[in-house]
mmCIF file of C-alpha atoms and ligand atoms in Angstrom:
data_model
loop_
_atom_site.group_PDB
_atom_site.id
_atom_site.type_symbol
_atom_site.label_atom_id
_atom_site.label_comp_id
_atom_site.label_asym_id
_atom_site.label_seq_id
_atom_site.Cartn_x
_atom_site.Cartn_y
_atom_site.Cartn_z
ATOM 1 C CA MET B 151 -9.544 -18.000 -20.151
ATOM 2 C CA GLN B 152 -6.094 -19.502 -20.054
ATOM 3 C CA GLU B 153 -3.725 -17.351 -18.050
ATOM 4 C CA LYS B 154 -0.247 -17.431 -18.784
ATOM 5 C CA ALA B 155 1.462 -16.365 -15.384
ATOM 6 C CA SER B 156 2.367 -18.768 -12.742
ATOM 7 C CA LEU B 157 2.490 -16.197 -9.930
ATOM 8 C CA PHE B 158 -0.280 -13.559 -9.786
ATOM 9 C CA LEU B 159 -0.216 -10.577 -7.436
ATOM 10 C CA VAL B 160 -3.909 -9.819 -6.490
ATOM 11 C CA PRO B 161 -4.869 -6.401 -5.131
ATOM 12 C CA THR B 162 -7.629 -6.741 -2.493
ATOM 13 C CA PRO B 163 -9.934 -4.040 -0.933
ATOM 14 C CA ILE B 164 -8.531 -1.402 1.230
ATOM 15 C CA GLY B 165 -11.851 -1.070 3.196
ATOM 16 C CA ASN B 166 -15.027 -1.646 1.189
ATOM 17 C CA LEU B 167 -15.277 -5.289 0.335
ATOM 18 C CA GLU B 168 -17.128 -4.317 -3.074
ATOM 19 C CA ASP B 169 -13.667 -3.112 -4.503
ATOM 20 C CA ILE B 170 -12.409 -6.423 -6.009
ATOM 21 C CA THR B 171 -12.513 -7.200 -9.366
ATOM 22 C CA LEU B 172 -14.184 -10.098 -11.311
ATOM 23 C CA ARG B 173 -10.780 -11.225 -12.526
ATOM 24 C CA ALA B 174 -9.338 -11.159 -9.225
ATOM 25 C CA ILE B 175 -12.110 -13.379 -7.883
ATOM 26 C CA ARG B 176 -11.558 -15.803 -10.680
ATOM 27 C CA ILE B 177 -7.694 -15.953 -10.297
ATOM 28 C CA LEU B 178 -8.180 -16.373 -6.440
ATOM 29 C CA LYS B 179 -10.627 -19.224 -7.258
ATOM 30 C CA SER B 180 -8.274 -20.940 -9.797
ATOM 31 C CA VAL B 181 -4.938 -20.946 -8.300
ATOM 32 C CA ASP B 182 -3.479 -23.945 -6.198
ATOM 33 C CA VAL B 183 -2.723 -21.841 -3.259
ATOM 34 C CA ILE B 184 -3.204 -18.155 -2.026
ATOM 35 C CA LEU B 185 -0.132 -16.693 -0.230
ATOM 36 C CA ALA B 186 -1.386 -14.435 2.320
ATOM 37 C CA GLU B 187 0.201 -11.865 4.526
ATOM 38 C CA ASP B 188 -2.250 -12.645 7.406
ATOM 39 C CA THR B 189 -4.455 -15.931 6.704
ATOM 40 C CA ARG B 190 -7.104 -14.865 9.238
ATOM 41 C CA THR B 191 -7.580 -11.489 7.744
ATOM 42 C CA SER B 192 -7.748 -12.791 4.178
ATOM 43 C CA GLY B 193 -9.791 -15.682 5.456
ATOM 44 C CA LYS B 194 -12.688 -13.179 6.188
ATOM 45 C CA LEU B 195 -12.516 -11.852 2.610
ATOM 46 C CA LEU B 196 -12.076 -15.216 1.025
ATOM 47 C CA LYS B 197 -15.204 -16.586 2.964
ATOM 48 C CA HIS B 198 -17.133 -13.419 1.880
ATOM 49 C CA LEU B 199 -16.239 -14.071 -1.717
ATOM 50 C CA GLU B 200 -17.105 -17.925 -1.230
ATOM 51 C CA ILE B 201 -13.431 -18.730 -2.397
ATOM 52 C CA ALA B 202 -12.118 -21.997 -0.845
ATOM 53 C CA THR B 203 -8.617 -21.976 -2.135
ATOM 54 C CA LYS B 204 -6.079 -23.085 0.609
ATOM 55 C CA GLN B 205 -3.904 -20.410 2.079
ATOM 56 C CA GLN B 206 -0.232 -20.312 3.127
ATOM 57 C CA SER B 207 1.190 -17.637 5.164
ATOM 58 C CA TYR B 208 3.666 -15.344 3.529
ATOM 59 C CA HIS B 209 4.810 -12.161 5.412
ATOM 60 C CA ILE B 210 7.765 -10.066 6.298
ATOM 61 C CA PHE B 211 9.140 -12.559 8.824
ATOM 62 C CA ASN B 212 9.005 -15.532 6.699
ATOM 63 C CA GLU B 213 9.478 -14.157 3.176
ATOM 64 C CA HIS B 214 13.316 -14.841 2.953
ATOM 65 C CA GLN B 215 13.067 -18.169 4.345
ATOM 66 C CA ASN B 216 10.261 -19.329 2.071
ATOM 67 C CA LEU B 217 11.525 -17.824 -1.120
ATOM 68 C CA GLN B 218 13.580 -20.641 -2.608
ATOM 69 C CA LYS B 219 10.930 -23.287 -1.634
ATOM 70 C CA LEU B 220 8.143 -21.258 -3.261
ATOM 71 C CA VAL B 221 10.187 -20.711 -6.495
ATOM 72 C CA GLU B 222 10.850 -24.312 -6.829
ATOM 73 C CA ARG B 223 7.115 -25.239 -6.616
ATOM 74 C CA LEU B 224 6.178 -22.510 -8.992
ATOM 75 C CA LYS B 225 8.903 -24.009 -11.468
ATOM 76 C CA ALA B 226 7.101 -27.373 -10.768
ATOM 77 C CA GLY B 227 3.991 -25.961 -12.136
ATOM 78 C CA GLU B 228 1.841 -24.894 -9.174
ATOM 79 C CA LYS B 229 0.021 -21.677 -9.741
ATOM 80 C CA MET B 230 -0.037 -19.098 -6.708
ATOM 81 C CA ALA B 231 -1.470 -15.831 -6.009
ATOM 82 C CA LEU B 232 -0.065 -13.346 -3.578
ATOM 83 C CA ILE B 233 -2.359 -10.994 -1.746
ATOM 84 C CA SER B 234 -1.693 -8.760 1.278
ATOM 85 C CA ASP B 235 -3.959 -7.577 3.991
ATOM 86 C CA ALA B 236 -5.210 -4.670 1.827
ATOM 87 C CA GLY B 237 -4.514 -3.013 -1.388
ATOM 88 C CA THR B 238 -1.866 -4.152 -3.826
ATOM 89 C CA PRO B 239 0.969 -6.589 -2.727
ATOM 90 C CA ALA B 240 4.504 -5.158 -3.018
ATOM 91 C CA ILE B 241 3.345 -1.453 -2.231
ATOM 92 C CA SER B 242 4.604 -0.857 1.187
ATOM 93 C CA ASP B 243 3.867 -4.656 1.673
ATOM 94 C CA PRO B 244 5.518 -8.081 0.957
ATOM 95 C CA GLY B 245 5.954 -9.111 -2.586
ATOM 96 C CA PHE B 246 8.884 -7.422 -4.210
ATOM 97 C CA LEU B 247 11.467 -10.270 -3.075
ATOM 98 C CA LEU B 248 9.153 -13.074 -4.601
ATOM 99 C CA VAL B 249 8.761 -11.186 -7.985
ATOM 100 C CA ARG B 250 12.358 -10.737 -8.412
ATOM 101 C CA ALA B 251 13.112 -14.313 -7.529
ATOM 102 C CA CYS B 252 10.483 -15.561 -10.059
ATOM 103 C CA LEU B 253 11.837 -13.296 -12.730
ATOM 104 C CA ALA B 254 15.516 -14.354 -12.242
ATOM 105 C CA GLU B 255 14.127 -18.131 -12.797
ATOM 106 C CA GLU B 256 11.866 -16.908 -15.678
ATOM 107 C CA ILE B 257 8.663 -17.658 -13.927
ATOM 108 C CA ALA B 258 5.861 -15.551 -15.268
ATOM 109 C CA VAL B 259 4.618 -13.016 -13.140
ATOM 110 C CA GLU B 260 1.437 -10.883 -13.494
ATOM 111 C CA CYS B 261 0.203 -8.072 -11.204
ATOM 112 C CA LEU B 262 -3.461 -7.575 -11.688
ATOM 113 C CA PRO B 263 -4.592 -3.858 -11.454
ATOM 114 C CA GLY B 264 -6.831 -3.191 -8.574
ATOM 115 C CA PRO B 265 -7.064 -1.257 -5.178
ATOM 116 C CA THR B 266 -4.275 0.647 -3.468
ATOM 117 C CA ALA B 267 -4.591 3.630 -1.042
ATOM 118 C CA LEU B 268 -2.215 6.112 -2.888
ATOM 119 C CA ILE B 269 -3.907 6.333 -6.236
ATOM 120 C CA PRO B 270 -7.360 7.717 -4.882
ATOM 121 C CA ALA B 271 -5.551 9.918 -2.352
ATOM 122 C CA LEU B 272 -3.422 11.435 -5.017
ATOM 123 C CA VAL B 273 -6.235 11.969 -7.578
ATOM 124 C CA GLN B 274 -8.813 13.390 -4.871
ATOM 125 C CA SER B 275 -6.073 15.832 -3.520
ATOM 126 C CA GLY B 276 -6.676 18.222 -6.259
ATOM 127 C CA LEU B 277 -2.843 18.262 -6.487
ATOM 128 C CA PRO B 278 -1.006 17.653 -9.970
ATOM 129 C CA ALA B 279 -1.406 14.041 -10.627
ATOM 130 C CA ASP B 280 0.504 13.831 -13.828
ATOM 131 C CA ARG B 281 3.878 13.480 -12.124
ATOM 132 C CA PHE B 282 4.312 12.209 -8.694
ATOM 133 C CA VAL B 283 6.677 10.330 -6.192
ATOM 134 C CA PHE B 284 5.454 7.654 -3.954
ATOM 135 C CA GLU B 285 7.448 7.614 -0.659
ATOM 136 C CA GLY B 286 5.792 4.902 1.053
ATOM 137 C CA PHE B 287 6.520 5.186 5.025
ATOM 138 C CA LEU B 288 9.195 7.716 5.981
ATOM 139 C CA PRO B 289 11.915 6.194 8.201
ATOM 140 C CA HIS B 290 10.654 6.791 12.031
ATOM 141 C CA LYS B 291 14.231 7.964 13.311
ATOM 142 C CA LYS B 292 17.336 7.438 11.571
ATOM 143 C CA GLY B 293 17.339 9.060 7.930
ATOM 144 C CA ARG B 294 14.012 10.875 8.507
ATOM 145 C CA LEU B 295 15.539 14.302 8.431
ATOM 146 C CA THR B 296 17.706 13.674 5.458
ATOM 147 C CA ARG B 297 14.593 12.206 3.640
ATOM 148 C CA LEU B 298 12.486 15.465 4.862
ATOM 149 C CA GLN B 299 15.197 17.643 3.566
ATOM 150 C CA GLN B 300 15.220 15.994 0.152
ATOM 151 C CA LEU B 301 11.618 15.898 -0.336
ATOM 152 C CA ALA B 302 11.320 19.783 0.418
ATOM 153 C CA GLU B 303 13.171 20.113 -2.751
ATOM 154 C CA GLU B 304 11.061 17.743 -4.765
ATOM 155 C CA LYS B 305 9.103 19.282 -7.600
ATOM 156 C CA ARG B 306 6.566 16.574 -8.006
ATOM 157 C CA THR B 307 3.625 15.841 -5.865
ATOM 158 C CA ILE B 308 4.588 13.737 -2.949
ATOM 159 C CA VAL B 309 2.466 10.934 -1.836
ATOM 160 C CA LEU B 310 3.251 8.956 1.558
ATOM 161 C CA TYR B 311 1.783 6.788 4.117
ATOM 162 C CA GLU B 312 1.755 7.626 7.935
ATOM 163 C CA SER B 313 0.408 6.039 10.935
ATOM 164 C CA PRO B 314 -2.648 8.226 12.617
ATOM 165 C CA HIS B 315 -0.687 8.826 15.941
ATOM 166 C CA ARG B 316 2.305 10.414 13.783
ATOM 167 C CA LEU B 317 0.232 12.347 11.546
ATOM 168 C CA VAL B 318 0.395 15.713 13.109
ATOM 169 C CA LYS B 319 4.111 15.315 13.846
ATOM 170 C CA ALA B 320 4.674 14.530 10.044
ATOM 171 C CA LEU B 321 2.732 17.612 9.105
ATOM 172 C CA GLN B 322 4.502 19.850 11.422
ATOM 173 C CA GLN B 323 7.873 18.497 9.963
ATOM 174 C CA PHE B 324 6.922 19.030 6.482
ATOM 175 C CA ALA B 325 5.714 22.775 7.525
ATOM 176 C CA GLU B 326 9.198 23.281 8.876
ATOM 177 C CA HIS B 327 10.964 22.040 5.861
ATOM 178 C CA CYS B 328 8.589 23.013 2.981
ATOM 179 C CA GLY B 329 6.966 26.038 4.517
ATOM 180 C CA GLU B 330 3.483 26.356 6.229
ATOM 181 C CA SER B 331 1.737 27.642 3.152
ATOM 182 C CA ARG B 332 2.611 24.546 0.954
ATOM 183 C CA ARG B 333 -0.644 22.867 -0.114
ATOM 184 C CA ALA B 334 -1.503 19.384 0.996
ATOM 185 C CA SER B 335 -4.103 16.760 1.537
ATOM 186 C CA VAL B 336 -4.899 14.025 3.998
ATOM 187 C CA SER B 337 -7.020 11.066 3.171
ATOM 188 C CA ARG B 338 -8.176 9.133 6.169
ATOM 189 C CA GLU B 339 -10.042 5.662 5.941
ATOM 190 C CA LEU B 340 -10.441 5.683 2.294
ATOM 191 C CA THR B 341 -13.582 3.708 1.048
ATOM 192 C CA LYS B 342 -14.645 2.988 4.731
ATOM 193 C CA LEU B 343 -17.375 4.331 6.718
ATOM 194 C CA TYR B 344 -15.564 7.432 8.243
ATOM 195 C CA GLU B 345 -13.613 8.201 5.080
ATOM 196 C CA GLU B 346 -12.616 11.823 4.884
ATOM 197 C CA THR B 347 -10.297 13.895 2.668
ATOM 198 C CA VAL B 348 -9.103 17.409 3.957
ATOM 199 C CA ASN B 349 -7.239 19.726 1.517
ATOM 200 C CA GLY B 350 -5.539 22.928 2.720
ATOM 201 C CA THR B 351 -2.127 24.349 3.460
ATOM 202 C CA LEU B 352 0.271 22.318 5.755
ATOM 203 C CA ASN B 353 -0.811 24.855 8.440
ATOM 204 C CA GLU B 354 -4.530 24.385 8.028
ATOM 205 C CA LEU B 355 -4.248 20.711 8.259
ATOM 206 C CA ILE B 356 -2.013 20.783 11.331
ATOM 207 C CA GLU B 357 -4.788 23.022 13.061
ATOM 208 C CA TYR B 358 -7.540 20.662 11.830
ATOM 209 C CA PHE B 359 -6.089 17.238 12.895
ATOM 210 C CA SER B 360 -4.745 18.755 16.229
ATOM 211 C CA LYS B 361 -8.261 19.294 17.571
ATOM 212 C CA SER B 362 -8.813 15.508 18.275
ATOM 213 C CA LYS B 363 -7.135 12.319 18.377
ATOM 214 C CA VAL B 364 -6.386 10.993 14.756
ATOM 215 C CA LYS B 365 -7.814 7.447 14.115
ATOM 216 C CA GLY B 366 -7.664 5.109 11.105
ATOM 217 C CA GLU B 367 -5.267 4.773 8.177
ATOM 218 C CA ILE B 368 -3.778 7.845 6.585
ATOM 219 C CA VAL B 369 -2.263 9.007 3.119
ATOM 220 C CA ILE B 370 -0.634 12.300 2.915
ATOM 221 C CA VAL B 371 -0.237 14.187 -0.316
ATOM 222 C CA ILE B 372 1.973 17.109 -0.535
ATOM 223 C CA GLU B 373 2.421 19.599 -3.335
ATOM 224 C CA GLY B 374 5.709 19.725 -4.968
ATOM 225 C CA LYS B 375 8.028 22.713 -4.798
ATOM 226 C CA ALA B 376 7.145 25.600 -7.101
HETATM 227 N N1 SAM J 281 -0.486 -2.434 -0.080
HETATM 228 C C1 SAM J 281 -1.151 -1.350 0.550
HETATM 229 C C2 SAM J 281 -1.611 -0.581 -0.616
HETATM 230 O O1 SAM J 281 -1.583 -0.829 -1.952
HETATM 231 O O2 SAM J 281 -2.010 0.863 -0.505
HETATM 232 C C3 SAM J 281 -0.680 -0.433 1.477
HETATM 233 C C4 SAM J 281 -0.024 -1.454 2.859
HETATM 234 S S1 SAM J 281 0.673 -0.444 3.890
HETATM 235 C C5 SAM J 281 1.134 -1.642 4.987
HETATM 236 C C6 SAM J 281 -0.811 0.072 4.992
HETATM 237 C C7 SAM J 281 -0.758 1.884 4.794
HETATM 238 O O3 SAM J 281 -1.597 1.978 3.280
HETATM 239 C C8 SAM J 281 -1.629 2.304 5.930
HETATM 240 O O4 SAM J 281 -0.877 2.520 7.019
HETATM 241 C C9 SAM J 281 -2.027 3.600 5.200
HETATM 242 O O5 SAM J 281 -1.126 4.726 5.201
HETATM 243 C C10 SAM J 281 -2.336 3.161 3.807
HETATM 244 N N2 SAM J 281 -3.619 2.714 3.782
HETATM 245 C C11 SAM J 281 -4.275 1.315 3.566
HETATM 246 N N3 SAM J 281 -5.627 1.464 3.478
HETATM 247 C C12 SAM J 281 -5.841 2.702 3.608
HETATM 248 C C13 SAM J 281 -7.127 3.421 3.622
HETATM 249 N N4 SAM J 281 -8.304 2.629 3.492
HETATM 250 N N5 SAM J 281 -7.111 4.709 3.732
HETATM 251 C C14 SAM J 281 -6.031 5.584 3.826
HETATM 252 N N6 SAM J 281 -4.897 4.811 3.834
HETATM 253 C C15 SAM J 281 -4.720 3.566 3.673
#
């Protein structure tokens, strides 16, 4: 099949290597270069999928610097795929700047549908999924309080990413601002061996996750204000 785009954003598994589409594999095999957030991490996936396409590193520390050169190469006819370490590029990962730069130069961009952590966490939270806001990571220090105050008034379901060592603190802060009986859900290690999703009130979740050291990758889902 002849693909029109020059730049493809290709979602990759968030844990389970089976979670990659046939089309993603075909695109990764057919492009001239794969822009990867971490070429060593992606190298393992590409090896597993028997994809021999060359990689070039593209991450938050070099994306500004590389942008113009990449745009020129795309304009000259190169086909590229952007992947991140896991999930969908540009979702709490590099990608937005390159997409914006391509669109400004009328370079065709296509994002393939595929794995991302926020959607399974939202759907299996049992909280309304018809309308939701995705907050990515909350600021660690400056601006965190303002964001928590704003989110306490949010009526739609709230989805956010958090590191395991900050999980309990984040739940406590939400309990403080939203009330401890607000319903929520924590999904940990989605698609992986120790995957778990715990649903309950913020208070119940604080109690559950305070019992032992929390490990792994985390998505928090919080019910909107009634
Ligand atoms: N681009 C990715 C996506 O589409 O979901 C997100 C990348 S962001 C740098 C990494 C964060 O995503 C983790 O800290 C965690 O909050 C969430 N995440 C990624 N994989 C996950 C998984 N398997 N289970 C739970 N959360 C996950």
